[in-house]
Amino acid sequence: MQANNAAVTLAMAILVLSVPSALAEKADKDKPTNIEANRMSSDDAKRMSIFEGSVVLTKGTIVVRADRIVVHQDAEGFQITTAHGKPVRFRQKGDRKDGKDGIWTEGEALRIEIDDRNERIELFERARV
């Protein structure tokens, strides 16, 4: 039973990786990332910021709600964001080829990672879409 749950969780995470990236609003990648939280700490030498307590991240149509978010920035300015919660929830609007309003994708997991360089959102542990 445990192996089946792990396989389902992995399949759901792979599904989320494939679908939102292909359908995400193209304008999202050019939008700034805004984060609200109860507490924030930063380490400039490590290019890392930690946000804790009722954290809300927005970037275009992407909205992530978490207990804790850690943001690392690489030398080229791309961010890798790791959100933790019980659960972390995300929502993102996708583009449609026919020009009509896009469809919203929603999901949750205990951990969500957002990779700006590769324009990918990954869900880990108890992932659901």
PDB file of N, CA and C in Angstrom, residues 7-65:
ATOM      1  N   ALA A   7       3.885   5.876  -5.606  1.00  0.00           N
ATOM      2  CA  ALA A   7       3.784   5.918  -7.067  1.00  0.00           C
ATOM      3  C   ALA A   7       2.741   6.938  -7.511  1.00  0.00           C
ATOM      4  N   VAL A   8       1.615   6.988  -6.813  1.00  0.00           N
ATOM      5  CA  VAL A   8       0.574   7.959  -7.140  1.00  0.00           C
ATOM      6  C   VAL A   8       1.082   9.376  -6.895  1.00  0.00           C
ATOM      7  N   THR A   9       1.759   9.588  -5.777  1.00  0.00           N
ATOM      8  CA  THR A   9       2.306  10.908  -5.474  1.00  0.00           C
ATOM      9  C   THR A   9       3.316  11.318  -6.537  1.00  0.00           C
ATOM     10  N   LEU A  10       4.195  10.412  -6.932  1.00  0.00           N
ATOM     11  CA  LEU A  10       5.177  10.716  -7.969  1.00  0.00           C
ATOM     12  C   LEU A  10       4.480  11.027  -9.288  1.00  0.00           C
ATOM     13  N   ALA A  11       3.471  10.247  -9.649  1.00  0.00           N
ATOM     14  CA  ALA A  11       2.737  10.501 -10.888  1.00  0.00           C
ATOM     15  C   ALA A  11       2.070  11.861 -10.861  1.00  0.00           C
ATOM     16  N   MET A  12       1.491  12.236  -9.729  1.00  0.00           N
ATOM     17  CA  MET A  12       0.845  13.547  -9.614  1.00  0.00           C
ATOM     18  C   MET A  12       1.877  14.661  -9.740  1.00  0.00           C
ATOM     19  N   ALA A  13       3.045  14.484  -9.143  1.00  0.00           N
ATOM     20  CA  ALA A  13       4.082  15.510  -9.235  1.00  0.00           C
ATOM     21  C   ALA A  13       4.550  15.658 -10.672  1.00  0.00           C
ATOM     22  N   ILE A  14       4.705  14.549 -11.381  1.00  0.00           N
ATOM     23  CA  ILE A  14       5.117  14.612 -12.780  1.00  0.00           C
ATOM     24  C   ILE A  14       4.043  15.276 -13.625  1.00  0.00           C
ATOM     25  N   LEU A  15       2.780  14.979 -13.363  1.00  0.00           N
ATOM     26  CA  LEU A  15       1.684  15.602 -14.084  1.00  0.00           C
ATOM     27  C   LEU A  15       1.726  17.112 -13.894  1.00  0.00           C
ATOM     28  N   VAL A  16       1.919  17.553 -12.693  1.00  0.00           N
ATOM     29  CA  VAL A  16       1.965  18.991 -12.418  1.00  0.00           C
ATOM     30  C   VAL A  16       3.151  19.628 -13.128  1.00  0.00           C
ATOM     31  N   LEU A  17       4.270  18.932 -13.169  1.00  0.00           N
ATOM     32  CA  LEU A  17       5.434  19.477 -13.850  1.00  0.00           C
ATOM     33  C   LEU A  17       5.149  19.707 -15.319  1.00  0.00           C
ATOM     34  N   SER A  18       4.465  18.797 -15.945  1.00  0.00           N
ATOM     35  CA  SER A  18       4.231  18.877 -17.372  1.00  0.00           C
ATOM     36  C   SER A  18       3.144  19.873 -17.741  1.00  0.00           C
ATOM     37  N   VAL A  19       2.051  19.870 -17.036  1.00  0.00           N
ATOM     38  CA  VAL A  19       0.896  20.659 -17.448  1.00  0.00           C
ATOM     39  C   VAL A  19       1.047  22.156 -17.200  1.00  0.00           C
ATOM     40  N   PRO A  20       1.306  22.629 -15.980  1.00  0.00           N
ATOM     41  CA  PRO A  20       1.335  24.068 -15.791  1.00  0.00           C
ATOM     42  C   PRO A  20       2.405  24.777 -16.607  1.00  0.00           C
ATOM     43  N   SER A  21       3.563  24.163 -16.806  1.00  0.00           N
ATOM     44  CA  SER A  21       4.609  24.820 -17.569  1.00  0.00           C
ATOM     45  C   SER A  21       4.161  25.075 -19.000  1.00  0.00           C
ATOM     46  N   ALA A  22       3.473  24.123 -19.580  1.00  0.00           N
ATOM     47  CA  ALA A  22       3.041  24.266 -20.960  1.00  0.00           C
ATOM     48  C   ALA A  22       1.885  25.237 -21.092  1.00  0.00           C
ATOM     49  N   LEU A  23       1.041  25.311 -20.072  1.00  0.00           N
ATOM     50  CA  LEU A  23      -0.162  26.119 -20.163  1.00  0.00           C
ATOM     51  C   LEU A  23      -0.097  27.429 -19.395  1.00  0.00           C
ATOM     52  N   ALA A  24       0.954  27.655 -18.658  1.00  0.00           N
ATOM     53  CA  ALA A  24       1.043  28.853 -17.825  1.00  0.00           C
ATOM     54  C   ALA A  24       0.995  30.109 -18.679  1.00  0.00           C
ATOM     55  N   GLU A  25       0.456  31.176 -18.092  1.00  0.00           N
ATOM     56  CA  GLU A  25       0.437  32.441 -18.809  1.00  0.00           C
ATOM     57  C   GLU A  25       1.860  32.855 -19.125  1.00  0.00           C
ATOM     58  N   LYS A  26       2.100  33.186 -20.371  1.00  0.00           N
ATOM     59  CA  LYS A  26       3.446  33.559 -20.788  1.00  0.00           C
ATOM     60  C   LYS A  26       3.935  34.801 -20.056  1.00  0.00           C
ATOM     61  N   ALA A  27       3.023  35.688 -19.705  1.00  0.00           N
ATOM     62  CA  ALA A  27       3.403  36.930 -19.030  1.00  0.00           C
ATOM     63  C   ALA A  27       3.893  36.700 -17.604  1.00  0.00           C
ATOM     64  N   ASP A  28       3.546  35.558 -16.979  1.00  0.00           N
ATOM     65  CA  ASP A  28       3.959  35.299 -15.589  1.00  0.00           C
ATOM     66  C   ASP A  28       5.472  35.357 -15.414  1.00  0.00           C
ATOM     67  N   LYS A  29       6.220  34.820 -16.372  1.00  0.00           N
ATOM     68  CA  LYS A  29       7.673  34.746 -16.206  1.00  0.00           C
ATOM     69  C   LYS A  29       8.322  36.123 -16.156  1.00  0.00           C
ATOM     70  N   ASP A  30       7.677  37.140 -16.702  1.00  0.00           N
ATOM     71  CA  ASP A  30       8.236  38.493 -16.712  1.00  0.00           C
ATOM     72  C   ASP A  30       7.763  39.345 -15.540  1.00  0.00           C
ATOM     73  N   LYS A  31       6.882  38.805 -14.725  1.00  0.00           N
ATOM     74  CA  LYS A  31       6.339  39.555 -13.583  1.00  0.00           C
ATOM     75  C   LYS A  31       7.285  39.467 -12.387  1.00  0.00           C
ATOM     76  N   PRO A  32       7.284  40.492 -11.544  1.00  0.00           N
ATOM     77  CA  PRO A  32       8.101  40.433 -10.327  1.00  0.00           C
ATOM     78  C   PRO A  32       7.496  39.472  -9.307  1.00  0.00           C
ATOM     79  N   THR A  33       8.344  38.930  -8.456  1.00  0.00           N
ATOM     80  CA  THR A  33       7.895  38.072  -7.363  1.00  0.00           C
ATOM     81  C   THR A  33       7.684  38.948  -6.135  1.00  0.00           C
ATOM     82  N   ASN A  34       6.495  38.859  -5.535  1.00  0.00           N
ATOM     83  CA  ASN A  34       6.181  39.588  -4.305  1.00  0.00           C
ATOM     84  C   ASN A  34       5.876  38.569  -3.222  1.00  0.00           C
ATOM     85  N   ILE A  35       6.437  38.792  -2.017  1.00  0.00           N
ATOM     86  CA  ILE A  35       6.214  37.871  -0.904  1.00  0.00           C
ATOM     87  C   ILE A  35       5.819  38.661   0.332  1.00  0.00           C
ATOM     88  N   GLU A  36       4.731  38.226   0.965  1.00  0.00           N
ATOM     89  CA  GLU A  36       4.281  38.786   2.235  1.00  0.00           C
ATOM     90  C   GLU A  36       4.401  37.705   3.295  1.00  0.00           C
ATOM     91  N   ALA A  37       4.853  38.080   4.494  1.00  0.00           N
ATOM     92  CA  ALA A  37       5.024  37.106   5.574  1.00  0.00           C
ATOM     93  C   ALA A  37       5.051  37.820   6.909  1.00  0.00           C
ATOM     94  N   ASN A  38       4.892  37.047   7.987  1.00  0.00           N
ATOM     95  CA  ASN A  38       4.988  37.610   9.336  1.00  0.00           C
ATOM     96  C   ASN A  38       6.431  37.938   9.712  1.00  0.00           C
ATOM     97  N   ARG A  39       7.394  37.109   9.222  1.00  0.00           N
ATOM     98  CA  ARG A  39       8.803  37.314   9.535  1.00  0.00           C
ATOM     99  C   ARG A  39       9.636  37.089   8.279  1.00  0.00           C
ATOM    100  N   MET A  40      10.767  37.795   8.219  1.00  0.00           N
ATOM    101  CA  MET A  40      11.683  37.625   7.095  1.00  0.00           C
ATOM    102  C   MET A  40      13.118  37.781   7.574  1.00  0.00           C
ATOM    103  N   SER A  41      14.004  36.908   7.097  1.00  0.00           N
ATOM    104  CA  SER A  41      15.436  37.061   7.359  1.00  0.00           C
ATOM    105  C   SER A  41      16.162  36.854   6.037  1.00  0.00           C
ATOM    106  N   SER A  42      17.352  37.454   5.948  1.00  0.00           N
ATOM    107  CA  SER A  42      18.082  37.416   4.691  1.00  0.00           C
ATOM    108  C   SER A  42      19.568  37.239   4.956  1.00  0.00           C
ATOM    109  N   ASP A  43      20.238  36.515   4.067  1.00  0.00           N
ATOM    110  CA  ASP A  43      21.681  36.343   4.118  1.00  0.00           C
ATOM    111  C   ASP A  43      22.211  36.711   2.737  1.00  0.00           C
ATOM    112  N   ASP A  44      22.720  37.936   2.593  1.00  0.00           N
ATOM    113  CA  ASP A  44      23.181  38.414   1.294  1.00  0.00           C
ATOM    114  C   ASP A  44      24.349  37.592   0.754  1.00  0.00           C
ATOM    115  N   ALA A  45      25.242  37.130   1.622  1.00  0.00           N
ATOM    116  CA  ALA A  45      26.382  36.339   1.181  1.00  0.00           C
ATOM    117  C   ALA A  45      25.939  35.028   0.530  1.00  0.00           C
ATOM    118  N   LYS A  46      24.892  34.430   1.070  1.00  0.00           N
ATOM    119  CA  LYS A  46      24.368  33.175   0.522  1.00  0.00           C
ATOM    120  C   LYS A  46      23.291  33.403  -0.535  1.00  0.00           C
ATOM    121  N   ARG A  47      22.917  34.676  -0.755  1.00  0.00           N
ATOM    122  CA  ARG A  47      21.857  35.037  -1.707  1.00  0.00           C
ATOM    123  C   ARG A  47      20.577  34.259  -1.384  1.00  0.00           C
ATOM    124  N   MET A  48      20.189  34.327  -0.105  1.00  0.00           N
ATOM    125  CA  MET A  48      19.060  33.558   0.384  1.00  0.00           C
ATOM    126  C   MET A  48      18.191  34.421   1.290  1.00  0.00           C
ATOM    127  N   SER A  49      16.872  34.269   1.155  1.00  0.00           N
ATOM    128  CA  SER A  49      15.910  34.927   2.040  1.00  0.00           C
ATOM    129  C   SER A  49      14.938  33.881   2.552  1.00  0.00           C
ATOM    130  N   ILE A  50      14.543  34.019   3.823  1.00  0.00           N
ATOM    131  CA  ILE A  50      13.598  33.094   4.449  1.00  0.00           C
ATOM    132  C   ILE A  50      12.402  33.893   4.934  1.00  0.00           C
ATOM    133  N   PHE A  51      11.203  33.432   4.544  1.00  0.00           N
ATOM    134  CA  PHE A  51       9.948  34.067   4.933  1.00  0.00           C
ATOM    135  C   PHE A  51       9.153  33.054   5.734  1.00  0.00           C
ATOM    136  N   GLU A  52       8.603  33.482   6.886  1.00  0.00           N
ATOM    137  CA  GLU A  52       7.887  32.554   7.755  1.00  0.00           C
ATOM    138  C   GLU A  52       6.602  33.183   8.274  1.00  0.00           C
ATOM    139  N   GLY A  53       5.598  32.339   8.461  1.00  0.00           N
ATOM    140  CA  GLY A  53       4.332  32.754   9.050  1.00  0.00           C
ATOM    141  C   GLY A  53       3.363  33.347   8.049  1.00  0.00           C
ATOM    142  N   SER A  54       2.342  32.590   7.685  1.00  0.00           N
ATOM    143  CA  SER A  54       1.291  33.043   6.751  1.00  0.00           C
ATOM    144  C   SER A  54       1.894  33.677   5.503  1.00  0.00           C
ATOM    145  N   VAL A  55       2.762  32.944   4.834  1.00  0.00           N
ATOM    146  CA  VAL A  55       3.482  33.464   3.672  1.00  0.00           C
ATOM    147  C   VAL A  55       2.604  33.378   2.421  1.00  0.00           C
ATOM    148  N   VAL A  56       2.584  34.471   1.660  1.00  0.00           N
ATOM    149  CA  VAL A  56       1.870  34.512   0.387  1.00  0.00           C
ATOM    150  C   VAL A  56       2.831  35.036  -0.674  1.00  0.00           C
ATOM    151  N   LEU A  57       3.118  34.203  -1.677  1.00  0.00           N
ATOM    152  CA  LEU A  57       3.963  34.581  -2.796  1.00  0.00           C
ATOM    153  C   LEU A  57       3.072  34.803  -4.009  1.00  0.00           C
ATOM    154  N   THR A  58       3.271  35.902  -4.714  1.00  0.00           N
ATOM    155  CA  THR A  58       2.560  36.140  -5.976  1.00  0.00           C
ATOM    156  C   THR A  58       3.579  36.492  -7.057  1.00  0.00           C
ATOM    157  N   LYS A  59       3.331  35.980  -8.247  1.00  0.00           N
ATOM    158  CA  LYS A  59       4.146  36.286  -9.429  1.00  0.00           C
ATOM    159  C   LYS A  59       3.217  36.162 -10.624  1.00  0.00           C
ATOM    160  N   GLY A  60       2.705  37.297 -11.090  1.00  0.00           N
ATOM    161  CA  GLY A  60       1.703  37.254 -12.153  1.00  0.00           C
ATOM    162  C   GLY A  60       0.452  36.575 -11.637  1.00  0.00           C
ATOM    163  N   THR A  61       0.024  35.521 -12.315  1.00  0.00           N
ATOM    164  CA  THR A  61      -1.177  34.794 -11.877  1.00  0.00           C
ATOM    165  C   THR A  61      -0.870  33.701 -10.859  1.00  0.00           C
ATOM    166  N   ILE A  62       0.411  33.450 -10.590  1.00  0.00           N
ATOM    167  CA  ILE A  62       0.797  32.417  -9.619  1.00  0.00           C
ATOM    168  C   ILE A  62       0.589  32.955  -8.203  1.00  0.00           C
ATOM    169  N   VAL A  63      -0.101  32.179  -7.381  1.00  0.00           N
ATOM    170  CA  VAL A  63      -0.253  32.503  -5.963  1.00  0.00           C
ATOM    171  C   VAL A  63       0.102  31.247  -5.174  1.00  0.00           C
ATOM    172  N   VAL A  64       1.048  31.377  -4.235  1.00  0.00           N
ATOM    173  CA  VAL A  64       1.458  30.269  -3.370  1.00  0.00           C
ATOM    174  C   VAL A  64       1.246  30.698  -1.932  1.00  0.00           C
ATOM    175  N   ARG A  65       0.568  29.858  -1.149  1.00  0.00           N
ATOM    176  CA  ARG A  65       0.338  30.113   0.276  1.00  0.00           C
ATOM    177  C   ARG A  65       1.046  29.009   1.059  1.00  0.00           C
TER     178      ARG A  65
END
